[in-house]
Short mmCIF file of N, CA and C in Angstrom, two decimals:
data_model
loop_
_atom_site.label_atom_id
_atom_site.label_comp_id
_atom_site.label_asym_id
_atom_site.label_seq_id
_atom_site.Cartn_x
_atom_site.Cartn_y
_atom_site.Cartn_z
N UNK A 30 -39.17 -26.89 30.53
CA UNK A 30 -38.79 -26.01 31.60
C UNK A 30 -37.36 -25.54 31.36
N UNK A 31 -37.18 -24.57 31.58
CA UNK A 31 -35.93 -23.75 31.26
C UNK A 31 -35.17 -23.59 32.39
N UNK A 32 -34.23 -23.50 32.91
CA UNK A 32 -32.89 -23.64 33.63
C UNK A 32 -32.13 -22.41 33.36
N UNK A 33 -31.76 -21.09 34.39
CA UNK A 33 -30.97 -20.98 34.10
C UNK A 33 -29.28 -21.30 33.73
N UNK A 34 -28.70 -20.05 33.24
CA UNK A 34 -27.16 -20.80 33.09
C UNK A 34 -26.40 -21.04 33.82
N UNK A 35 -25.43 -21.71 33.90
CA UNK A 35 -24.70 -22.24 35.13
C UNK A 35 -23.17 -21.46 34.74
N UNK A 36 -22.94 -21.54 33.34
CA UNK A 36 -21.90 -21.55 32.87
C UNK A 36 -22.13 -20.77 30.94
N UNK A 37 -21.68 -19.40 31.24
CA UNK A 37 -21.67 -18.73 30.04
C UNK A 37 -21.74 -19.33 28.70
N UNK A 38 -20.30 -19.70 28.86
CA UNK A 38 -18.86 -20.48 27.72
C UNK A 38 -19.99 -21.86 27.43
N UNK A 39 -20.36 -22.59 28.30
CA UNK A 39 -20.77 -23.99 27.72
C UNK A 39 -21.80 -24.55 26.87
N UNK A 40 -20.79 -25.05 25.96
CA UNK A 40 -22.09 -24.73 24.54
C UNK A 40 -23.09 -26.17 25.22
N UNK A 41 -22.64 -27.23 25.71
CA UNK A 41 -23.40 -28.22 25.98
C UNK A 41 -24.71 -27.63 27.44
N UNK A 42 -24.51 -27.54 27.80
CA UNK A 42 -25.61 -26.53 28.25
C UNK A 42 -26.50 -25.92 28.24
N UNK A 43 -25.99 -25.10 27.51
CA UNK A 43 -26.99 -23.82 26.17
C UNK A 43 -27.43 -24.84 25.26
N UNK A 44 -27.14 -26.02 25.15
CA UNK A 44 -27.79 -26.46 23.86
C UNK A 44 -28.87 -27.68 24.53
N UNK A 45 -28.61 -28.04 25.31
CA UNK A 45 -29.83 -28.75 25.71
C UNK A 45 -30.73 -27.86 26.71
N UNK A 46 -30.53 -26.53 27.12
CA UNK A 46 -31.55 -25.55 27.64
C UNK A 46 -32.28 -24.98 26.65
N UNK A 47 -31.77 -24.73 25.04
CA UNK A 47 -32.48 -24.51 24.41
C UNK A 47 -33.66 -25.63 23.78
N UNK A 48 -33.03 -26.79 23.64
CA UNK A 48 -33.88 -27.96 23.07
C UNK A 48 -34.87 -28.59 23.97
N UNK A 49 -34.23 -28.07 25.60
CA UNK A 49 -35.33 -28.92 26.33
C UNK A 49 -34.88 -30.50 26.39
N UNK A 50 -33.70 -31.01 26.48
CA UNK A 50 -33.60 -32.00 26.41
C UNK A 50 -32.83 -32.40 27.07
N UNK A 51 -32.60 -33.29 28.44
CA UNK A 51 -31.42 -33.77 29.30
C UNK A 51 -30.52 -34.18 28.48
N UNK A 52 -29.00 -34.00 29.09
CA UNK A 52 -27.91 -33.93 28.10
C UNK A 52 -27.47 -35.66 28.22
N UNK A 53 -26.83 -36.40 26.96
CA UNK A 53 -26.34 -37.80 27.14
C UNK A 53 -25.53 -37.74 28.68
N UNK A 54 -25.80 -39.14 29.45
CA UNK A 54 -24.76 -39.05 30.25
C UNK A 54 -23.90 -40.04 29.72
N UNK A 55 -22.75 -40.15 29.88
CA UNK A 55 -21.45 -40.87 29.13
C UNK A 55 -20.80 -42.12 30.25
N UNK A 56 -21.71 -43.37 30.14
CA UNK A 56 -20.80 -44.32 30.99
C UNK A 56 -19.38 -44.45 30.68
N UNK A 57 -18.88 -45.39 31.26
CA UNK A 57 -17.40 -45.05 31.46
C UNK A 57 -16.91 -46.23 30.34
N UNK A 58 -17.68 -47.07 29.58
CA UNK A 58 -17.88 -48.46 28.72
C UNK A 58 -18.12 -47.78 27.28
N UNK A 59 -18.82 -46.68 27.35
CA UNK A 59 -19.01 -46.20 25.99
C UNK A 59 -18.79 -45.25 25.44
N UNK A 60 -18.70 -44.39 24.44
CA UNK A 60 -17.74 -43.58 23.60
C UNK A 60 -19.04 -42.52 23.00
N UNK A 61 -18.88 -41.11 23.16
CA UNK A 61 -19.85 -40.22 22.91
C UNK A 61 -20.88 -41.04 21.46
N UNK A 62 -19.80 -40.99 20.57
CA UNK A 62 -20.82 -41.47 19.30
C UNK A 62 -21.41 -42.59 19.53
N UNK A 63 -21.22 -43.31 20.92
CA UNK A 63 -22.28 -44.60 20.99
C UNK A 63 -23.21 -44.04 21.67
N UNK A 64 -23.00 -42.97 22.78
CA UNK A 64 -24.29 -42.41 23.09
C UNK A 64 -25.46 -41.68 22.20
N UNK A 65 -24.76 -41.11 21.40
CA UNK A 65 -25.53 -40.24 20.14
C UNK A 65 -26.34 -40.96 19.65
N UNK A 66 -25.83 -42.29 19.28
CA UNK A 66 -26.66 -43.49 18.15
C UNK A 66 -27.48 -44.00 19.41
N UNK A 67 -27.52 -44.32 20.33
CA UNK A 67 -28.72 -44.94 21.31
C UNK A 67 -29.55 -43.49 21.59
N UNK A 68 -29.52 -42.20 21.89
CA UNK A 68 -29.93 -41.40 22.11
C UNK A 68 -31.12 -40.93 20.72
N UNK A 69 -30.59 -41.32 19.81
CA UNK A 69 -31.73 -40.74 18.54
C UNK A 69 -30.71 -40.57 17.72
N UNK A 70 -29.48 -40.19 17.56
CA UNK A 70 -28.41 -40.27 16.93
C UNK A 70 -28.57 -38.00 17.04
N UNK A 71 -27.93 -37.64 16.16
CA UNK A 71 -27.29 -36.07 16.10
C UNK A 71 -28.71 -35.71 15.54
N UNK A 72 -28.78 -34.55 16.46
CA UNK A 72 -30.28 -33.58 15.91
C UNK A 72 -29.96 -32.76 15.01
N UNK A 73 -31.30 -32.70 14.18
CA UNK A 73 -30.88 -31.54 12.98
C UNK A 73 -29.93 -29.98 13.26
N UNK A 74 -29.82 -29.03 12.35
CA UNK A 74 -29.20 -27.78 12.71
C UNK A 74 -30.97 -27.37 13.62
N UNK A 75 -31.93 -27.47 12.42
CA UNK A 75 -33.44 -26.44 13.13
C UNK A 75 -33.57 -26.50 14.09
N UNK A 76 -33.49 -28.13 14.97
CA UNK A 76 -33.64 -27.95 15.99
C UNK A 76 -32.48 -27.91 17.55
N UNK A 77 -31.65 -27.32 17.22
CA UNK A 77 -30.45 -26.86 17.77
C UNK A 77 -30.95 -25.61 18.35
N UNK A 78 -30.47 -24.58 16.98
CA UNK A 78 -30.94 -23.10 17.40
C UNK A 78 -29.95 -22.57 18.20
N UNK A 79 -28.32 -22.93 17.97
CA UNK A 79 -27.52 -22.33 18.91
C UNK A 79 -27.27 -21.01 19.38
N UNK A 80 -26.88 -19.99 19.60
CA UNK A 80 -26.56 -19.01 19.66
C UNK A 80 -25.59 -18.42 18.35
N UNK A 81 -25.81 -17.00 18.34
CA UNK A 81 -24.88 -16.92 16.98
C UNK A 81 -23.33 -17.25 16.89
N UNK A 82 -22.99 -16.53 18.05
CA UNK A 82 -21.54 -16.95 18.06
C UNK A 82 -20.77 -18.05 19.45
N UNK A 83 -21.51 -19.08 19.29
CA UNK A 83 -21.66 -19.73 20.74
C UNK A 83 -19.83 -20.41 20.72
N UNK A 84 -19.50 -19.96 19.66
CA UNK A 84 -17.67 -21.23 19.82
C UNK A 84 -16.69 -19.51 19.69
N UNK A 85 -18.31 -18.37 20.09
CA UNK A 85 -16.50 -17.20 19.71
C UNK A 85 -15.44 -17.12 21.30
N UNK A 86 -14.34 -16.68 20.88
CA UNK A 86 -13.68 -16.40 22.18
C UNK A 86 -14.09 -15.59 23.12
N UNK A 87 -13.75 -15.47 24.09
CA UNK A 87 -13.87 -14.49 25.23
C UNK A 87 -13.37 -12.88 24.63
N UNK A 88 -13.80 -11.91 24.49
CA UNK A 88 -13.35 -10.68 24.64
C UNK A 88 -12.18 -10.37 25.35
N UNK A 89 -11.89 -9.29 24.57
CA UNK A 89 -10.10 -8.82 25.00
C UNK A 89 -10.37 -7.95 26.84
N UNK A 90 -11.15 -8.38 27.07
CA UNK A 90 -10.75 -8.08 28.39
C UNK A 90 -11.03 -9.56 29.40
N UNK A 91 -11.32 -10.25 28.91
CA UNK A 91 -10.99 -11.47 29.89
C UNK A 91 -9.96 -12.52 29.29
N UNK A 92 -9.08 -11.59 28.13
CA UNK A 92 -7.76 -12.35 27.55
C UNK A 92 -6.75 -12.11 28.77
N UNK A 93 -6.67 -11.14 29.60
CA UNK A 93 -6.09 -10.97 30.63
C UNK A 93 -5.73 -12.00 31.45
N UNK A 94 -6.78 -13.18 32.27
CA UNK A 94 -6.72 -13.97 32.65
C UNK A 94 -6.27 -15.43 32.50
N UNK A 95 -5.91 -15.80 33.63
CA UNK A 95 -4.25 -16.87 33.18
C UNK A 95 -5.89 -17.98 33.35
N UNK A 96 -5.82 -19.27 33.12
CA UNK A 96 -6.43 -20.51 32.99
C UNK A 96 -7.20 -20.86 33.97
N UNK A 97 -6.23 -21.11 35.03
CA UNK A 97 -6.70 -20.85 36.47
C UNK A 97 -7.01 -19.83 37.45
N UNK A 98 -7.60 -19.61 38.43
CA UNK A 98 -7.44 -18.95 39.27
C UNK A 98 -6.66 -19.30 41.07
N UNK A 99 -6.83 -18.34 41.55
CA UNK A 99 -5.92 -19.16 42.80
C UNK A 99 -6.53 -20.30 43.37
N UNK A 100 -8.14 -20.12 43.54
CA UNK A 100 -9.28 -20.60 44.10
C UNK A 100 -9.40 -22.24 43.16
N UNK A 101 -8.73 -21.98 41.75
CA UNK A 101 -8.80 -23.19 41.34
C UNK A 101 -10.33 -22.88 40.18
N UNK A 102 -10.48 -21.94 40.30
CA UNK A 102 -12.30 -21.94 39.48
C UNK A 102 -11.72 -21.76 37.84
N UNK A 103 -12.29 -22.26 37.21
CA UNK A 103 -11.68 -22.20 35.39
C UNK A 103 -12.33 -20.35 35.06
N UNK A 104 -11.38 -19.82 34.39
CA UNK A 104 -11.83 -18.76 33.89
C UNK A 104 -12.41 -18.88 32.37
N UNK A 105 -12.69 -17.84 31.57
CA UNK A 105 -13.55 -18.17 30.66
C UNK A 105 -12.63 -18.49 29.83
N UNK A 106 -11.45 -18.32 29.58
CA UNK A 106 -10.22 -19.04 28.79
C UNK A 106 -10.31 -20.03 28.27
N UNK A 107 -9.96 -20.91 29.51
CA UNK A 107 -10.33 -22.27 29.85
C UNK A 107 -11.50 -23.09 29.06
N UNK A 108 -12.89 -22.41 29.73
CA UNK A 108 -14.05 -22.68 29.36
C UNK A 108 -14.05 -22.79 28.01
N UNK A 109 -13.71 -22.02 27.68
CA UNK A 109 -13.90 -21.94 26.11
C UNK A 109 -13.47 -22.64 25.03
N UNK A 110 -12.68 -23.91 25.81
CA UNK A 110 -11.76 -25.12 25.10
C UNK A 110 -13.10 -25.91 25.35
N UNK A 111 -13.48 -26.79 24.10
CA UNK A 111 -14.34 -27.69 24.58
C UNK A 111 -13.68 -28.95 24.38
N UNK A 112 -14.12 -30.16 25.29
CA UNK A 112 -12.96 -31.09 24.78
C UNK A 112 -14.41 -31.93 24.00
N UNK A 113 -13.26 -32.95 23.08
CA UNK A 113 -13.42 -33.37 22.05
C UNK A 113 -15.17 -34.33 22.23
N UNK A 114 -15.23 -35.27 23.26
CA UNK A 114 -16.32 -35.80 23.59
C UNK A 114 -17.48 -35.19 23.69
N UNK A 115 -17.17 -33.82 24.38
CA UNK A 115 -18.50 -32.64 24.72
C UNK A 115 -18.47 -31.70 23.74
N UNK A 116 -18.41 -31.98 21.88
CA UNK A 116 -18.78 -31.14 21.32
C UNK A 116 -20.13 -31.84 20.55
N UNK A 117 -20.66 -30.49 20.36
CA UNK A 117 -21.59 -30.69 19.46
C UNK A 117 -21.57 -30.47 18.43
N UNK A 118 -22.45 -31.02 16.90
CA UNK A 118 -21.95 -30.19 15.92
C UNK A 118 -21.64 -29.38 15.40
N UNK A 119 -22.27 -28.35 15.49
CA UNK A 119 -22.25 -27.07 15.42
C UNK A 119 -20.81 -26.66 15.87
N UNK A 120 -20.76 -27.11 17.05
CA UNK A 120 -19.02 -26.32 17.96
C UNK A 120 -17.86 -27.20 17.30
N UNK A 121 -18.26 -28.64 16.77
CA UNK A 121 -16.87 -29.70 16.30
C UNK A 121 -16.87 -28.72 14.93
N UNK A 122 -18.07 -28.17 13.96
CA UNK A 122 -17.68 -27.35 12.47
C UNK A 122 -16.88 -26.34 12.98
N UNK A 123 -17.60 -25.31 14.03
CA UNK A 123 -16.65 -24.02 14.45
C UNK A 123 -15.26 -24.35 14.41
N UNK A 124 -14.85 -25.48 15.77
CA UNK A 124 -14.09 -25.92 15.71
C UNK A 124 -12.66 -26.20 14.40
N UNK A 125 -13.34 -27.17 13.66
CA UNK A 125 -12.76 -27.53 12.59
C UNK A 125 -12.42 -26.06 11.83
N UNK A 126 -13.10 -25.18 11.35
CA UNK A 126 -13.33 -23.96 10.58
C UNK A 126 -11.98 -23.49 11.72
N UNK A 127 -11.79 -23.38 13.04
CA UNK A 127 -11.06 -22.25 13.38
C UNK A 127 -9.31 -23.04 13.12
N UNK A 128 -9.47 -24.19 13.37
CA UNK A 128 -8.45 -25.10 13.35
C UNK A 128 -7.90 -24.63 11.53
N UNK A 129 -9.07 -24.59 10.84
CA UNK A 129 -8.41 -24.49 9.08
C UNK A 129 -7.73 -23.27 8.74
N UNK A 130 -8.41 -22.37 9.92
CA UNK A 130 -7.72 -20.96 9.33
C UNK A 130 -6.39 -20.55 9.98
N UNK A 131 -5.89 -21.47 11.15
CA UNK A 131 -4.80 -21.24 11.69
C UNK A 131 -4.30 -22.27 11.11
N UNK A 132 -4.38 -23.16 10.37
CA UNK A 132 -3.14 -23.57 9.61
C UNK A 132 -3.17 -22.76 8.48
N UNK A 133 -3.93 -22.49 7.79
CA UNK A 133 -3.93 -21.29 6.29
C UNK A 133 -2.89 -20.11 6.62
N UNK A 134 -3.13 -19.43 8.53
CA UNK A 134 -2.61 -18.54 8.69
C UNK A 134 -1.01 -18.78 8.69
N UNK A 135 -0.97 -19.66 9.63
CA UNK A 135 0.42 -20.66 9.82
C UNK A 135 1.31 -21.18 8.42
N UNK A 136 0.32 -21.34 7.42
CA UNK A 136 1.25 -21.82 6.20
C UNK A 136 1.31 -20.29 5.29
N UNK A 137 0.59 -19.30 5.39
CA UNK A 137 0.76 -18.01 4.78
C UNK A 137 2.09 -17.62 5.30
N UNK A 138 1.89 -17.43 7.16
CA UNK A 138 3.35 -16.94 7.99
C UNK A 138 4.78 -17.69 7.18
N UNK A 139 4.93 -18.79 7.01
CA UNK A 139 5.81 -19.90 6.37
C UNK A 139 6.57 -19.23 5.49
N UNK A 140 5.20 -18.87 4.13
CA UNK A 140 5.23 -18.43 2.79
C UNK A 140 5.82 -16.61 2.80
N UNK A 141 5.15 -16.30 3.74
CA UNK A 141 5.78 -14.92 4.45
C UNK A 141 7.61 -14.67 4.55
N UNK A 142 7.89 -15.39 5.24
CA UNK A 142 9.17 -15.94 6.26
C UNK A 142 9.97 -15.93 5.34
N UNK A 143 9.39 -17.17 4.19
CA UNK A 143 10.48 -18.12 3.37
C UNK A 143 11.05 -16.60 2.06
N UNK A 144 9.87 -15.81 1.82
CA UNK A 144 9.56 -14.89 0.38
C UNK A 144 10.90 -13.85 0.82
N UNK A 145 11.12 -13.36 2.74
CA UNK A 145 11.76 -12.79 3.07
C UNK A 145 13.19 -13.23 3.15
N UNK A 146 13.26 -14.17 3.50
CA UNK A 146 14.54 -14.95 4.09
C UNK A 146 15.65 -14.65 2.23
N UNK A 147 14.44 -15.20 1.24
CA UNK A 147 15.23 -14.91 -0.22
C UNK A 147 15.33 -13.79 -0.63
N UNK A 148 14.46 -12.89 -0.27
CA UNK A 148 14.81 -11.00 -0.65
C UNK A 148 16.13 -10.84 -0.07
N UNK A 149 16.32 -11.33 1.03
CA UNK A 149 17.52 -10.67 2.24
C UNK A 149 18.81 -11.93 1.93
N UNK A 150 18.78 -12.92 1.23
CA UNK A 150 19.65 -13.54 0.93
C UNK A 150 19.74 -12.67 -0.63
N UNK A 151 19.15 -13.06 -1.52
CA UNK A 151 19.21 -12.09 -3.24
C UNK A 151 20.03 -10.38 -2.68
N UNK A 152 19.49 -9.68 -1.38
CA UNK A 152 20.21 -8.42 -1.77
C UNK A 152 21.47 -8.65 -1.20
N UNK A 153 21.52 -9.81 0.13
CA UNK A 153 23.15 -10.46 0.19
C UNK A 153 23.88 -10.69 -0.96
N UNK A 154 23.96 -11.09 -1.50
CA UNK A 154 24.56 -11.74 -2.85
C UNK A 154 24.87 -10.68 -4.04
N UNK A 155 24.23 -9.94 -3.90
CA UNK A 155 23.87 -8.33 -4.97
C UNK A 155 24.92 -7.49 -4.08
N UNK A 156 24.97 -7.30 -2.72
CA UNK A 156 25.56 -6.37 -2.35
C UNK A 156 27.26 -7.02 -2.14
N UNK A 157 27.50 -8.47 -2.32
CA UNK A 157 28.98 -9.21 -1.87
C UNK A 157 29.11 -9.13 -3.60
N UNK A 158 28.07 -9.40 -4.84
CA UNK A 158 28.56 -8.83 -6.27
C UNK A 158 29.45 -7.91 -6.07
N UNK A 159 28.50 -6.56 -6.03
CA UNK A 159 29.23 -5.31 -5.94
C UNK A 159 30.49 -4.88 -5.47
N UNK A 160 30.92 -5.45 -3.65
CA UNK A 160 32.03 -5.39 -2.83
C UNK A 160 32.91 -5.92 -4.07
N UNK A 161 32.77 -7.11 -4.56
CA UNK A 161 33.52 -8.21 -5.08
C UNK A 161 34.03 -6.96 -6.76
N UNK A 162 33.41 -6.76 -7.14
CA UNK A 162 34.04 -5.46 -8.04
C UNK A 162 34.52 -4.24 -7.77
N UNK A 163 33.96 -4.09 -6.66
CA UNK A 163 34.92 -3.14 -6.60
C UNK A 163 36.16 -2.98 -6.01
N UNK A 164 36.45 -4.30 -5.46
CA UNK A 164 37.51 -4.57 -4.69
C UNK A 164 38.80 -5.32 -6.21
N UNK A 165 37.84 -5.45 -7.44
CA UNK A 165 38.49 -5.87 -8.68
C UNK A 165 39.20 -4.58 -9.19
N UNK A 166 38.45 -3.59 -9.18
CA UNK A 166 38.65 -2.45 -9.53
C UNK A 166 39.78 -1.47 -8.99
N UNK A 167 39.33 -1.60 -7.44
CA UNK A 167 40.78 -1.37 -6.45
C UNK A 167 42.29 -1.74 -6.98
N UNK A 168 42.04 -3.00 -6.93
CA UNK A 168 43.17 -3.83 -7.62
C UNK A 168 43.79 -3.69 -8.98
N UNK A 169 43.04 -3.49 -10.04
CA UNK A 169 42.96 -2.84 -10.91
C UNK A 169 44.34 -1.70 -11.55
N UNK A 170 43.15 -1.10 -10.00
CA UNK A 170 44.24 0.47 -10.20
C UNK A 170 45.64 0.40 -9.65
N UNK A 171 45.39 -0.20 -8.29
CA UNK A 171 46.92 -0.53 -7.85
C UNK A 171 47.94 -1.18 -8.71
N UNK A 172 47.39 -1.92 -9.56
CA UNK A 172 48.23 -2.84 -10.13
C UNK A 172 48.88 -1.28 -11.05
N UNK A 173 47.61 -0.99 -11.96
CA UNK A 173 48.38 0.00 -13.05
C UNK A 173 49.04 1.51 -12.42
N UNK A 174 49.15 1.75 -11.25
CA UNK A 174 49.85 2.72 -10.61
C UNK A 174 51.30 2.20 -10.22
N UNK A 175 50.91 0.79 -9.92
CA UNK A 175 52.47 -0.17 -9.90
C UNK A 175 53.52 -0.08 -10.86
N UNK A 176 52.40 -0.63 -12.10
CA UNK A 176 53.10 -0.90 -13.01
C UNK A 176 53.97 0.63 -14.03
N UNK A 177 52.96 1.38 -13.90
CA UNK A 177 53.33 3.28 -13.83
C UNK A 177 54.65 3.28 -13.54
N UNK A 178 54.50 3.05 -11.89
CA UNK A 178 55.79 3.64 -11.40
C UNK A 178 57.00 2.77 -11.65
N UNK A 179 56.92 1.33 -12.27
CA UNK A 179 58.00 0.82 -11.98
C UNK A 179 58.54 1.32 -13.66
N UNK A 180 57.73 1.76 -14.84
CA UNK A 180 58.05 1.67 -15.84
C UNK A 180 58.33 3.08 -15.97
N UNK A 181 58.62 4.28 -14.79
CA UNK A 181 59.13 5.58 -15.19
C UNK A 181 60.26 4.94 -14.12
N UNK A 182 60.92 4.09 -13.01
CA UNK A 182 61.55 3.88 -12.45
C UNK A 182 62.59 3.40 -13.62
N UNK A 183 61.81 2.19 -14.62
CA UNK A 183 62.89 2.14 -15.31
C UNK A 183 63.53 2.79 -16.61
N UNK A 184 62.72 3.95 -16.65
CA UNK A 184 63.23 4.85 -17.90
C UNK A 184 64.27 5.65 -17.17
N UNK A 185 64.40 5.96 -15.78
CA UNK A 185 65.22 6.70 -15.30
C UNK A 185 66.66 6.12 -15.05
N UNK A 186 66.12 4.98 -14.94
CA UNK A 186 67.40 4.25 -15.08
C UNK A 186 68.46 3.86 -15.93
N UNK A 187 67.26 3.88 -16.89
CA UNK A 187 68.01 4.08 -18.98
C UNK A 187 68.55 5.27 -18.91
N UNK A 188 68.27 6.29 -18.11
CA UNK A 188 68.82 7.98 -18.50
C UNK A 188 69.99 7.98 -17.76
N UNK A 189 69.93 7.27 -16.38
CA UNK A 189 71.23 7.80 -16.02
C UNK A 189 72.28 6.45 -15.99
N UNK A 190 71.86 5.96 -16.92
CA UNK A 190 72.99 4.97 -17.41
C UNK A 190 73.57 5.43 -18.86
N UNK A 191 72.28 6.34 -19.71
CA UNK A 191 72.96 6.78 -20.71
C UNK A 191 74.18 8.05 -20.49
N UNK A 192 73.42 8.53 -19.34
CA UNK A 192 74.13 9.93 -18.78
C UNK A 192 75.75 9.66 -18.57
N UNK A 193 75.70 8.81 -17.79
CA UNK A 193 76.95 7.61 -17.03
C UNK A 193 77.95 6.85 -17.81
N UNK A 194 77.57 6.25 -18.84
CA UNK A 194 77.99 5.94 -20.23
C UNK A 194 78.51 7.55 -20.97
N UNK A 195 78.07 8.01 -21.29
CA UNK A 195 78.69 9.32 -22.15
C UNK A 195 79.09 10.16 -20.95
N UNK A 196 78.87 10.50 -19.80
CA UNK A 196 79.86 10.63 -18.58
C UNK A 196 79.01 12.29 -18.83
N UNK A 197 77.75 12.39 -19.10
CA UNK A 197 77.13 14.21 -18.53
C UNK A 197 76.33 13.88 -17.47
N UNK A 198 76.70 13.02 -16.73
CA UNK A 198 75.69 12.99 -15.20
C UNK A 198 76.61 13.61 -13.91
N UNK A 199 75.76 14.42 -13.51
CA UNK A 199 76.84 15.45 -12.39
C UNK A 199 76.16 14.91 -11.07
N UNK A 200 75.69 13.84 -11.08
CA UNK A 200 74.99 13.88 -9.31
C UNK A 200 75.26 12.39 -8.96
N UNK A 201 74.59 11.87 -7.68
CA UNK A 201 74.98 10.25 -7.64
C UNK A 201 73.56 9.63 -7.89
N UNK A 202 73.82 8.57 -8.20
CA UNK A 202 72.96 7.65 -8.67
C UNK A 202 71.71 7.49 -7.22
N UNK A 203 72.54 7.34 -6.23
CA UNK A 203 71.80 7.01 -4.65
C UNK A 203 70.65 8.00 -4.95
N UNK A 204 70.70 9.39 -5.14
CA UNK A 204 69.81 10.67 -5.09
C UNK A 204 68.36 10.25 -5.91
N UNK A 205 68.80 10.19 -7.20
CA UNK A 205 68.07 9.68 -8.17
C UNK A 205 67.04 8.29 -8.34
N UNK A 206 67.04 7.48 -7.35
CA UNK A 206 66.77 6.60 -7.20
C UNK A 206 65.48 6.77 -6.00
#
């Protein structure tokens, strides 16, 4: 006899409405996998027959909804967490499978992050190179514009000391300087 659903999201539900089979009840002394092993132990996949996508999420229009409601009723959010005791196989593989690809995704993001963090440190370092020469270069020039002027400063000074010495300098030294 078939039942309707009570509850969309619940794979434990759907899976003993499809099998026809009252679901374990769980005393408070024993631990799901002790019910499984007194029960017949885990039924094949054939005779499961879950739905195709019975562990997918809710659609982007009931992502909207916060966990709760005011009323306190679980939205399909919620629902859609199965906890660990009330899975079945099928939903503990989904499970596991969705759990592997958000760490794959999570250690790609990492590998992402880390590949960037060294591009943007390498063109740091490339672009404080560059500053760093050309600020050599700056220097460079100042120095030999220095050294320019101090070495026509002192040829002028040889002239009007030679001038001064043989006495053909007609102006003052202060001017010249």
């Amino acid at each position: 006899m078939r039942t309707p659903l009570s509850n969309l999201y619940d794979d434990d539900h759907l899976y003993h409405v499809m099998t026809e089979t009252p679901p374990p009840q769980l005393p408070a002394d024993n631990s799901f996998s002790d019910v499984m092993e007194e029960s017949g132990g885990w039924r094949s996949e054939e005779s499961i027959n879950p739905p195709e996508d019975a562990t997918e999420q809710p659609g982007p229009s009931d992502a909207d909804f916060s966990s709760e409601t005011q009323a306190g009723k679980k939205t399909p959010i919620s629902r859609w967490k199965i906890k660990r005791k009330r899975r079945t196989p099928c939903t503990t593989v989904a499970a596991m499978a969705i759990a592997e690809e958000r760490k794959v995704s999570a250690d790609q993001l990492k590998l992402k992050n880390n590949m960037e963090m060294e591009q943007k440190r390498e063109e740091h370092e490339e672009s404080m190179a560059i500053r760093q020469e050309e600020h050599v270069m700056n220097m460079k020039i100042k120095q030999e514009q220095h050294d320019l002027k101090m070495k026509i400063m002192a040829e002028k000074l040889n002239v009007l000391k030679e001038s001064a010495i043989k006495g053909t300098y007609k102006g003052s030294f202060d001017s010249d300087l």
